[in-house]
Amino acid sequence: MKMTVEVDCTPAEARAFLGLPDVSDLNERLIKEMQTRMEANMAMASPDELVKAWTTFGMGAQEQFRKLMTAAAEGAMSGGARPK
């Protein structure tokens, strides 16, 4: 025998019915904290700041990136064959 039960309720009603705790206040505080941190770090997303951060790694990181791209291009040109 197969039965299907459809319950039409809000998430808050479902949590209360199942005896789960109400975490809406905690959720609101968490969202506010995340918004505060995002706003504080928005300056880091500006192109000028990103370039400054990337260039602080120096030429070593640029050389490693160039080698990575060269290896990827060579692999694509050779048909992606894996070395044995």
mmCIF file of C-alpha atoms in Angstrom:
data_model
loop_
_atom_site.group_PDB
_atom_site.id
_atom_site.type_symbol
_atom_site.label_atom_id
_atom_site.label_comp_id
_atom_site.label_asym_id
_atom_site.label_seq_id
_atom_site.Cartn_x
_atom_site.Cartn_y
_atom_site.Cartn_z
ATOM 1 C CA MET A 1 0.000 0.000 0.000
ATOM 2 C CA LYS A 2 1.307 3.420 -0.864
ATOM 3 C CA MET A 3 0.103 6.640 0.745
ATOM 4 C CA THR A 4 0.953 10.210 -0.059
ATOM 5 C CA VAL A 5 0.424 12.995 2.437
ATOM 6 C CA GLU A 6 0.704 16.603 1.368
ATOM 7 C CA VAL A 7 1.215 19.226 4.054
ATOM 8 C CA ASP A 8 0.811 22.890 3.206
ATOM 9 C CA CYS A 9 2.620 25.029 5.784
ATOM 10 C CA THR A 10 5.297 27.655 6.103
ATOM 11 C CA PRO A 11 8.856 26.731 7.087
ATOM 12 C CA ALA A 12 8.286 28.290 10.525
ATOM 13 C CA GLU A 13 5.159 26.183 11.033
ATOM 14 C CA ALA A 14 7.014 23.035 9.948
ATOM 15 C CA ARG A 15 9.867 23.719 12.387
ATOM 16 C CA ALA A 16 7.391 24.281 15.233
ATOM 17 C CA PHE A 17 5.477 21.097 14.340
ATOM 18 C CA LEU A 18 8.692 19.054 14.321
ATOM 19 C CA GLY A 19 9.849 20.600 17.591
ATOM 20 C CA LEU A 20 12.880 22.308 16.082
ATOM 21 C CA PRO A 21 14.181 25.486 17.724
ATOM 22 C CA ASP A 22 13.346 28.922 16.343
ATOM 23 C CA VAL A 23 16.650 30.267 15.017
ATOM 24 C CA SER A 24 15.273 33.299 13.192
ATOM 25 C CA ASP A 25 16.952 35.769 15.601
ATOM 26 C CA LEU A 26 20.280 34.005 15.210
ATOM 27 C CA ASN A 27 19.828 33.993 11.435
ATOM 28 C CA GLU A 28 19.120 37.740 11.405
ATOM 29 C CA ARG A 29 22.264 38.465 13.450
ATOM 30 C CA LEU A 30 24.311 36.240 11.163
ATOM 31 C CA ILE A 31 23.030 38.004 8.048
ATOM 32 C CA LYS A 32 23.755 41.433 9.563
ATOM 33 C CA GLU A 33 27.302 40.348 10.436
ATOM 34 C CA MET A 34 27.856 39.000 6.923
ATOM 35 C CA GLN A 35 26.588 42.259 5.408
ATOM 36 C CA THR A 36 28.906 44.271 7.662
ATOM 37 C CA ARG A 37 31.904 42.179 6.668
ATOM 38 C CA MET A 38 31.017 42.318 2.969
ATOM 39 C CA GLU A 39 30.695 46.095 3.077
ATOM 40 C CA ALA A 40 34.024 46.363 4.887
ATOM 41 C CA ASN A 41 35.737 44.235 2.244
ATOM 42 C CA MET A 42 34.127 45.811 -0.823
ATOM 43 C CA ALA A 43 37.178 48.024 -1.322
ATOM 44 C CA MET A 44 39.270 44.891 -1.826
ATOM 45 C CA ALA A 45 37.127 43.961 -4.843
ATOM 46 C CA SER A 46 38.052 47.103 -6.762
ATOM 47 C CA PRO A 47 40.292 46.426 -9.785
ATOM 48 C CA ASP A 48 43.061 48.660 -8.423
ATOM 49 C CA GLU A 49 43.195 46.770 -5.132
ATOM 50 C CA LEU A 50 43.121 43.375 -6.868
ATOM 51 C CA VAL A 51 46.058 44.315 -9.093
ATOM 52 C CA LYS A 52 47.984 45.578 -6.062
ATOM 53 C CA ALA A 53 47.333 42.317 -4.232
ATOM 54 C CA TRP A 54 48.336 40.182 -7.220
ATOM 55 C CA THR A 55 51.531 42.116 -7.895
ATOM 56 C CA THR A 56 52.695 41.733 -4.294
ATOM 57 C CA PHE A 57 53.371 38.072 -5.052
ATOM 58 C CA GLY A 58 56.172 39.203 -7.346
ATOM 59 C CA MET A 59 57.594 37.753 -10.502
ATOM 60 C CA GLY A 60 57.712 34.229 -9.099
ATOM 61 C CA ALA A 61 53.931 33.918 -9.130
ATOM 62 C CA GLN A 62 53.738 35.424 -12.605
ATOM 63 C CA GLU A 63 56.323 32.943 -13.855
ATOM 64 C CA GLN A 64 54.439 30.022 -12.288
ATOM 65 C CA PHE A 65 51.203 31.236 -13.872
ATOM 66 C CA ARG A 66 52.928 31.522 -17.278
ATOM 67 C CA LYS A 67 54.268 27.952 -16.927
ATOM 68 C CA LEU A 68 50.808 26.709 -15.986
ATOM 69 C CA MET A 69 49.218 28.369 -19.017
ATOM 70 C CA THR A 70 51.983 27.091 -21.311
ATOM 71 C CA ALA A 71 51.526 23.539 -20.047
ATOM 72 C CA ALA A 72 47.758 23.791 -20.491
ATOM 73 C CA ALA A 73 48.135 25.114 -24.037
ATOM 74 C CA GLU A 74 50.649 22.389 -24.932
ATOM 75 C CA GLY A 75 48.331 19.755 -23.489
ATOM 76 C CA ALA A 76 45.402 21.090 -25.494
ATOM 77 C CA MET A 77 47.448 21.191 -28.704
ATOM 78 C CA SER A 78 48.673 17.615 -28.245
ATOM 79 C CA GLY A 79 45.114 16.343 -27.914
ATOM 80 C CA GLY A 80 45.189 16.170 -24.154
ATOM 81 C CA ALA A 81 47.156 12.922 -24.081
ATOM 82 C CA ARG A 82 48.319 12.067 -20.582
ATOM 83 C CA PRO A 83 51.939 11.065 -20.048
ATOM 84 C CA LYS A 84 52.479 7.455 -19.017
#
